PDB file of C-alpha atoms and ligand atoms in Angstrom:
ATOM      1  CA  UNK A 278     -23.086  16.917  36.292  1.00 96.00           C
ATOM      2  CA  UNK A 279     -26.855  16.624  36.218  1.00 95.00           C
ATOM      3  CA  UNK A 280     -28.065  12.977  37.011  1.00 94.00           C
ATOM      4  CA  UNK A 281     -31.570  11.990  37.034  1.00 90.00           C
ATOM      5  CA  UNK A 282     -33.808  10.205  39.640  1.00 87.00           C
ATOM      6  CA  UNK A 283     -33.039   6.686  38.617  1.00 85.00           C
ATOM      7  CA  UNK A 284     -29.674   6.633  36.726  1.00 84.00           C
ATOM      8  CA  UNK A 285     -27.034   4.983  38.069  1.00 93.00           C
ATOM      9  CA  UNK A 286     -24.700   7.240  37.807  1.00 96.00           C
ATOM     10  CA  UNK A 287     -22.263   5.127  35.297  1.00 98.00           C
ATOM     11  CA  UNK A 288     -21.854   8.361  33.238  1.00 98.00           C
ATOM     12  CA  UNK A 289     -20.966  10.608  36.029  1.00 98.00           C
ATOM     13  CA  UNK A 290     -18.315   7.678  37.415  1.00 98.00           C
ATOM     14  CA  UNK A 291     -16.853   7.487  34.124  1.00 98.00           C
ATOM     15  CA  UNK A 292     -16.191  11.858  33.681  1.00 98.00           C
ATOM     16  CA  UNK A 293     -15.337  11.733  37.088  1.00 98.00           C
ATOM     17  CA  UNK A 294     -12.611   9.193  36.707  1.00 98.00           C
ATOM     18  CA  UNK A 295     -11.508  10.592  33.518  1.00 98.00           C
ATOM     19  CA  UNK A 296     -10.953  14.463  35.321  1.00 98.00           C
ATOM     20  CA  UNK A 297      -8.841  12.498  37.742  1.00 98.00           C
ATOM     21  CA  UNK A 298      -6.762  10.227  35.663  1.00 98.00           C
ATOM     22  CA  UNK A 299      -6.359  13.025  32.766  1.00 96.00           C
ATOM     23  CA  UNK A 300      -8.220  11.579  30.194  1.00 96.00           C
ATOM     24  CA  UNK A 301     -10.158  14.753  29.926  1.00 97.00           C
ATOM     25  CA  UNK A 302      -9.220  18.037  30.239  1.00 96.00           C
ATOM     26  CA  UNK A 303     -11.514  19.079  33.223  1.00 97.00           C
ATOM     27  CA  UNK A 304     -13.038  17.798  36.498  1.00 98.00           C
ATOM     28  CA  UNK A 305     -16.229  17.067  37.673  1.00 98.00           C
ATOM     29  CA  UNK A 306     -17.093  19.907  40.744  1.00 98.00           C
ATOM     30  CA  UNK A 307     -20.525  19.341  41.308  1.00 98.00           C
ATOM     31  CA  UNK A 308     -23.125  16.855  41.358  1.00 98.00           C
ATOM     32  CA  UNK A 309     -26.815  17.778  41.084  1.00 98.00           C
ATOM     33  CA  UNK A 310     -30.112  15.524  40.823  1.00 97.00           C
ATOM     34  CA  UNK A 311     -33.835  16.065  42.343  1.00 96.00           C
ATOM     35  CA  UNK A 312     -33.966  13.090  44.363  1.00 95.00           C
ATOM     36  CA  UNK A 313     -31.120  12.947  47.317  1.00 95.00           C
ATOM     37  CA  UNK A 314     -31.638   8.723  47.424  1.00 95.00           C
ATOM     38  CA  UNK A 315     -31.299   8.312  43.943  1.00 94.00           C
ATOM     39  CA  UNK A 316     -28.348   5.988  43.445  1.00 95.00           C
ATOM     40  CA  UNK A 317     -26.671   8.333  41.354  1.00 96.00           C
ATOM     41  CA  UNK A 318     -26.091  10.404  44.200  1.00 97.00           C
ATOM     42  CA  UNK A 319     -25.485   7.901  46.478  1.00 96.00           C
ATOM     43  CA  UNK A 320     -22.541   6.763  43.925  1.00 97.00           C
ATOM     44  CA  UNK A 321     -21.095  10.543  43.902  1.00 97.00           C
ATOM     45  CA  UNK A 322     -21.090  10.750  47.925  1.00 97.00           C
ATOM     46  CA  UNK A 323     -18.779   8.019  47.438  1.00 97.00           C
ATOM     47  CA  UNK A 324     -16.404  10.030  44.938  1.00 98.00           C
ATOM     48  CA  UNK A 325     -16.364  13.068  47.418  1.00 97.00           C
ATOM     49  CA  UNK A 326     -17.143  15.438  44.636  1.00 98.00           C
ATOM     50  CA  UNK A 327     -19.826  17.773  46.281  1.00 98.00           C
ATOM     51  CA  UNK A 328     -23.611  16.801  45.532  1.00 98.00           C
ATOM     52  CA  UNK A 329     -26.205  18.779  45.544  1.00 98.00           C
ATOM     53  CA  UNK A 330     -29.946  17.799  45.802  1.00 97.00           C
ATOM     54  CA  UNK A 331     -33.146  20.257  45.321  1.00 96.00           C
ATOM     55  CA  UNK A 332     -36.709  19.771  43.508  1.00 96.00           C
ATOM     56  CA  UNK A 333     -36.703  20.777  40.233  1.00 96.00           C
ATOM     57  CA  UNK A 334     -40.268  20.953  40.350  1.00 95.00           C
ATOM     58  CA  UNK A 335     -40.263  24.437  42.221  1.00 90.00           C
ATOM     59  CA  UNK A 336     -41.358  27.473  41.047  1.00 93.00           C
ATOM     60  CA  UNK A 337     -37.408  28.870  41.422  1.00 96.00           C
ATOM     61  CA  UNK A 338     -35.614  25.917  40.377  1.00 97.00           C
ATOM     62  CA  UNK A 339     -33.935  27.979  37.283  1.00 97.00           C
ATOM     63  CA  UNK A 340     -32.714  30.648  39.734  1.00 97.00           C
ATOM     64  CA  UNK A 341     -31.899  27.985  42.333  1.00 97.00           C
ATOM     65  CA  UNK A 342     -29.744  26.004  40.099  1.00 97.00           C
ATOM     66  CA  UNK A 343     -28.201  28.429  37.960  1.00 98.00           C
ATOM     67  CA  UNK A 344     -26.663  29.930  41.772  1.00 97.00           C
ATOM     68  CA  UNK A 345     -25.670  26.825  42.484  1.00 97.00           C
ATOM     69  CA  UNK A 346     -23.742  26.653  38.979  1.00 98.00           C
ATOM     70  CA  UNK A 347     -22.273  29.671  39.675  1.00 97.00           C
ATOM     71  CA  UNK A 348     -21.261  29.204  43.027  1.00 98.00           C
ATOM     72  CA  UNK A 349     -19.488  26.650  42.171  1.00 98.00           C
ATOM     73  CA  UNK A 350     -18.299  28.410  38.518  1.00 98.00           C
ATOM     74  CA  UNK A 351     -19.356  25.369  36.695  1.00 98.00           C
ATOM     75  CA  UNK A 352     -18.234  26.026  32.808  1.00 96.00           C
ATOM     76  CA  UNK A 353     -20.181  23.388  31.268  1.00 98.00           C
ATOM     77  CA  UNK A 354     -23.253  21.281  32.540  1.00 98.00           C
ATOM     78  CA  UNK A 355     -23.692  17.197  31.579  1.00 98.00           C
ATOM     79  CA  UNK A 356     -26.711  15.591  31.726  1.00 97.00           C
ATOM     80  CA  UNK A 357     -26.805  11.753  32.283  1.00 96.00           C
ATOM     81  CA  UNK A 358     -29.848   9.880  33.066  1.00 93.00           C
ATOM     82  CA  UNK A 359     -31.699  13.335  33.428  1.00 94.00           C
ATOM     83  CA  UNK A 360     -35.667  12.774  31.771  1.00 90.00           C
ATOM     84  CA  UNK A 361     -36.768  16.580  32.079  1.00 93.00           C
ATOM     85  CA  UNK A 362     -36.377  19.153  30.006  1.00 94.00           C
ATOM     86  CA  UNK A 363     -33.920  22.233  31.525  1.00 96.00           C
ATOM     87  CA  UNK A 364     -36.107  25.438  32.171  1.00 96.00           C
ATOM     88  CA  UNK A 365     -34.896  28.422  28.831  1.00 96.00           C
ATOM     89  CA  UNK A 366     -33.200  30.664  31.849  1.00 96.00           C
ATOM     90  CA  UNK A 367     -30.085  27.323  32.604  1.00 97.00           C
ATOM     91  CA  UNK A 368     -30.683  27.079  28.717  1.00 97.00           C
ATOM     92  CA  UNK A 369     -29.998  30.539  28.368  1.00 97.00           C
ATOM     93  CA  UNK A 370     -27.030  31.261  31.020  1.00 96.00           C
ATOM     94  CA  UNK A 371     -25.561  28.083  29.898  1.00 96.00           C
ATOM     95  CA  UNK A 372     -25.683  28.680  25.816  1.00 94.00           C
ATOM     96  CA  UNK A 373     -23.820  25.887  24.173  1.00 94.00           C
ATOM     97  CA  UNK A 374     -22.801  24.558  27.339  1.00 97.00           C
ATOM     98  CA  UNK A 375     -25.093  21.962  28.458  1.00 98.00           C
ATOM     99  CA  UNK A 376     -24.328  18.439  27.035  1.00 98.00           C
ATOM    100  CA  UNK A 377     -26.696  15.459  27.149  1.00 97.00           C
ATOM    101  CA  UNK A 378     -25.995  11.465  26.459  1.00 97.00           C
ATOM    102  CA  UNK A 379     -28.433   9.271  24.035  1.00 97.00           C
ATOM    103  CA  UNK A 380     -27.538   5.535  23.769  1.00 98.00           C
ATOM    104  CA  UNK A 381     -28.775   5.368  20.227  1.00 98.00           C
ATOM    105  CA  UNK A 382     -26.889   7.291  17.220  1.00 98.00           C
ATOM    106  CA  UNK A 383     -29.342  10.467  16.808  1.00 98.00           C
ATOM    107  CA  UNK A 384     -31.023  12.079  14.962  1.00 97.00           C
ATOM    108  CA  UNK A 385     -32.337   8.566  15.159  1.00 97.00           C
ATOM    109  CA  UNK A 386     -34.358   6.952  17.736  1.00 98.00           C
ATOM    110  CA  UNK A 387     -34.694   9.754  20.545  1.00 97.00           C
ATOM    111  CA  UNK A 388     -37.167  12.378  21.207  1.00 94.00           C
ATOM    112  CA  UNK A 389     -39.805  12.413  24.494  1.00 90.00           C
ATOM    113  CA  UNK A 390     -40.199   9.078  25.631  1.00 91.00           C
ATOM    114  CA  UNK A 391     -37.220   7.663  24.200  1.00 95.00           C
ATOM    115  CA  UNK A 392     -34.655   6.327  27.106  1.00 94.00           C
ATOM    116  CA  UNK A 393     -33.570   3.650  28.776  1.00 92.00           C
ATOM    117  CA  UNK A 394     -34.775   0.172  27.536  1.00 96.00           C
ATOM    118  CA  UNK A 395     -37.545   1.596  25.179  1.00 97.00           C
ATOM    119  CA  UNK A 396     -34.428   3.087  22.562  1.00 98.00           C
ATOM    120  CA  UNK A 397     -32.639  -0.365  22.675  1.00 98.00           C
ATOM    121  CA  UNK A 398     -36.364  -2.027  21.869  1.00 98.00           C
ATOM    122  CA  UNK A 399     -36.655   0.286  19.443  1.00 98.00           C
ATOM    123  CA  UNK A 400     -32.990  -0.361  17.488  1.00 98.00           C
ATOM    124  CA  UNK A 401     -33.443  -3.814  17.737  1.00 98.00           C
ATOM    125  CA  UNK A 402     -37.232  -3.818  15.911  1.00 98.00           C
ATOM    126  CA  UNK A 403     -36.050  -1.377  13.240  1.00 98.00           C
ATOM    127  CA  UNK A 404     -33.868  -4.120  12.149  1.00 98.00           C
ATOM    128  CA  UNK A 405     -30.505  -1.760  12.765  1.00 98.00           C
ATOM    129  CA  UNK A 406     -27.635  -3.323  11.736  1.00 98.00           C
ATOM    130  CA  UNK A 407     -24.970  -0.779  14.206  1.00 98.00           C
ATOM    131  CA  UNK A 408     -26.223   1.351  17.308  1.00 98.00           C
ATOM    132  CA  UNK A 409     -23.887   3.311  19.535  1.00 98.00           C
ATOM    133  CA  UNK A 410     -24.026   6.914  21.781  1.00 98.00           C
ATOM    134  CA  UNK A 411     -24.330  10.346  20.610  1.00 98.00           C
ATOM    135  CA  UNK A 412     -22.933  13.176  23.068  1.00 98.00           C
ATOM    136  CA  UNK A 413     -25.124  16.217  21.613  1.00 97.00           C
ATOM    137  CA  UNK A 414     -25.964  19.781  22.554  1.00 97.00           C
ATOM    138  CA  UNK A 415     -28.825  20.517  25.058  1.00 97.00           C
ATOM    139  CA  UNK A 416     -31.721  22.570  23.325  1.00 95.00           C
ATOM    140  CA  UNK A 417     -35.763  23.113  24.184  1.00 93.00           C
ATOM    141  CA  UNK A 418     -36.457  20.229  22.771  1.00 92.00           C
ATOM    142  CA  UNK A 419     -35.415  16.315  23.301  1.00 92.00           C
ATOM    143  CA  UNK A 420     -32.271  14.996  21.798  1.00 91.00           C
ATOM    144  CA  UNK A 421     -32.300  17.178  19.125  1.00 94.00           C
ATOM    145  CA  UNK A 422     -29.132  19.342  19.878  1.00 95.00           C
ATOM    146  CA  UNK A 423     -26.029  19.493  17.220  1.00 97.00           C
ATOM    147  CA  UNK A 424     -24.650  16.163  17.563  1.00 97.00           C
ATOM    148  CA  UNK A 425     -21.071  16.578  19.140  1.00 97.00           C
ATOM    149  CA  UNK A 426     -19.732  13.167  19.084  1.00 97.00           C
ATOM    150  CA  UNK A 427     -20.819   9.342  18.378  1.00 98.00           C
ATOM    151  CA  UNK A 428     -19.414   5.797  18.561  1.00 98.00           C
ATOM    152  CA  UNK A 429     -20.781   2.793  17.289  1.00 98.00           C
ATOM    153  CA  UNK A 430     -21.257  -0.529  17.675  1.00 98.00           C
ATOM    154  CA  UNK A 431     -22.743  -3.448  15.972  1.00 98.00           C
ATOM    155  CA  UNK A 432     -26.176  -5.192  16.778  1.00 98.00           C
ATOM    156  CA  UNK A 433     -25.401  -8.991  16.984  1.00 98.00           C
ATOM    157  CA  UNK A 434     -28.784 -10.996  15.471  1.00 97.00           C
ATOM    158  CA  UNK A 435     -29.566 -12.472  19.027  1.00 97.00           C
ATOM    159  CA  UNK A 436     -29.332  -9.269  20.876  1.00 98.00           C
ATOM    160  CA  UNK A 437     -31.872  -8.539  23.493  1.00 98.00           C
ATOM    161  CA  UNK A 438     -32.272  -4.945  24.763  1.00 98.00           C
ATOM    162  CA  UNK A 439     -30.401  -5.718  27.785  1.00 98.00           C
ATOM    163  CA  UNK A 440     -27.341  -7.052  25.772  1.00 98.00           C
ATOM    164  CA  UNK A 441     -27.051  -3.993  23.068  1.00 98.00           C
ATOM    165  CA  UNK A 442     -27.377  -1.395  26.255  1.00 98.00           C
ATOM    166  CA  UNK A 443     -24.727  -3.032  27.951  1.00 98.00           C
ATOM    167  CA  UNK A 444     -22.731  -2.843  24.638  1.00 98.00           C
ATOM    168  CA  UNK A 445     -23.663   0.976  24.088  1.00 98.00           C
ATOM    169  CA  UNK A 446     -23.001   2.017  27.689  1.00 98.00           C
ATOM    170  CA  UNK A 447     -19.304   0.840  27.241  1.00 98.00           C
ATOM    171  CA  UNK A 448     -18.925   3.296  24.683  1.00 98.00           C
ATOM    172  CA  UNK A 449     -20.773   5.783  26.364  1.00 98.00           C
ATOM    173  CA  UNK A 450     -18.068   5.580  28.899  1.00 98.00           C
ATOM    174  CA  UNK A 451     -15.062   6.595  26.134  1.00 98.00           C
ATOM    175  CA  UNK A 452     -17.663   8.918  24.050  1.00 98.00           C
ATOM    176  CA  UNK A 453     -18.400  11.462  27.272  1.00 98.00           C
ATOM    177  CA  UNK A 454     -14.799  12.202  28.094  1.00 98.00           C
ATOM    178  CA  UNK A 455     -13.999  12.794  24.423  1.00 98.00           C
ATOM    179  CA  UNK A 456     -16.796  14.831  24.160  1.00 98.00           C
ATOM    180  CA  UNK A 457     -15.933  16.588  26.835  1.00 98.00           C
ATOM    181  CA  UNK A 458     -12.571  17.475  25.755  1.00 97.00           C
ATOM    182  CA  UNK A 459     -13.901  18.685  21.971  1.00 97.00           C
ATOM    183  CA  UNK A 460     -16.396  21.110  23.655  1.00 97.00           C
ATOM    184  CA  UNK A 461     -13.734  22.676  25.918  1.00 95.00           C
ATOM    185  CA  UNK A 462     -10.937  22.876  22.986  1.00 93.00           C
ATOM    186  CA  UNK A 463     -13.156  24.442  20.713  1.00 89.00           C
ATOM    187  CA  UNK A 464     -14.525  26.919  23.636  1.00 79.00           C
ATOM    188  CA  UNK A 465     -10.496  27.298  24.504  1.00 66.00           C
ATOM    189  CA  UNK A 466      -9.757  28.498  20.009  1.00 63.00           C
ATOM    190  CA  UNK A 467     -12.437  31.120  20.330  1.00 56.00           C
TER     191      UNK A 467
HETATM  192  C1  LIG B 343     -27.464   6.325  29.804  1.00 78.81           C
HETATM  193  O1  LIG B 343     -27.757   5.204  29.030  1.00 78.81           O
HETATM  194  C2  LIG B 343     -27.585   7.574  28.990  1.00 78.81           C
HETATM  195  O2  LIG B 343     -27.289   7.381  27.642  1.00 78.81           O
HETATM  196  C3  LIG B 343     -29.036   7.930  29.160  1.00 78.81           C
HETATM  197  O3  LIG B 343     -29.354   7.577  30.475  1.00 78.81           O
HETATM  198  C4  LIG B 343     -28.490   6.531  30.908  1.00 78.81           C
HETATM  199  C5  LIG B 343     -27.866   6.976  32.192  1.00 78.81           C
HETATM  200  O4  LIG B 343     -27.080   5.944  32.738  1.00 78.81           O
HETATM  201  N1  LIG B 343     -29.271   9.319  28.868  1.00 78.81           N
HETATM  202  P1  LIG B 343     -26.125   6.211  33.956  1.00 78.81           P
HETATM  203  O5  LIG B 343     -26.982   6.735  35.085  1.00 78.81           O
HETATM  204  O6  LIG B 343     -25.116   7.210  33.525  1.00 78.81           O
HETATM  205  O7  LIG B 343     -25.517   4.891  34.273  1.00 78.81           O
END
């Protein structure tokens, strides 16, 4: 798992719970994100899954985090909460392999600058009738990966942002795991 500087980790909780109680056919080995007090991080100490914590602003941080993956022979990389882009070499060594979690249902509402409150602002003054999560495929450019998986959800006419991202991160909780689990059987029929 990749989790960014100010997530909260819910994503992460979720897989990892899901590994554990088999509702997904792997396990969460390895936690990464750039800022070691991030509560993300502080939320996968707690799990005991190893965590891992570098600057992804160095000149190395491809080489340095594609060892790590290896070290720990991670198969497939989620992002949750992570802003930045991942540099082409992770893209590369990790072809097809590196998920990512939008609360809106793409290929609407994402792109750079879209997350957190502004995509639930943005839903809600489009007039959207339904919102939801898409699970999609991490490419060089934002949110615009093959979509893997989505749920949905209605938008209820006195929705605020806070109330429709509380209703989106509930399925975001079910939509990961599946994911998860339809990446790995269709890597498993090759
Ligand atoms: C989620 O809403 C996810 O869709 C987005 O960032 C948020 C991360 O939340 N990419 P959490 O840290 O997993 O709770």
């Amino acid at each position: 798992m990749i989790v960014g500087t100010k997530g909260r980790g819910s994503n992460m909780l979720a897989l990892v719970e899901a590994g554990r109680h088999g509702k997904m056919p792997a396990s969460v080995e390895l936690v990464y994100g750039s800022n070691p007090e991030a509560p993300a991080l502080s939320a996968a100490r707690e799990t005991g899954v190893p965590v891992a914590s570098f600057s992804d602003r160095e000149t190395d941080f491809d080489a340095l985090l594609i060892g790590l993956l290896r070290g720990y022979e991670i198969d497939l990389v989620c992002l949750a909460g992570y802003l930045r882009l991942l540099p082409p070499h992770v893209l590369h060594a990790y072809r097809n392999r590196v998920l990512n979690i939008h609360p809106a249902l793409l290929p609407k509402f994402g792109g750079k600058g879209m997350f957190g409150h502004h995509v639930h602002e943005a839903v809600l003054a489009a007039g959207e009738s339904e919102s939801g999560c898409s699970v999609h495929y991490v490419t060089d450019a934002y949110d615009e990966g093959a979509v893997i998986h989505q749920l949905r959800c209605p938008v209820m006419p006195d929705d605020t942002p806070d109330s429709l991202a509380a209703r989106v991160l509930a399925l975001e909780h079910r939509a990961y795991p599946e994911a998860v689990g339809m990446v790995l059987a269709g890597l498993t029929s090759e």
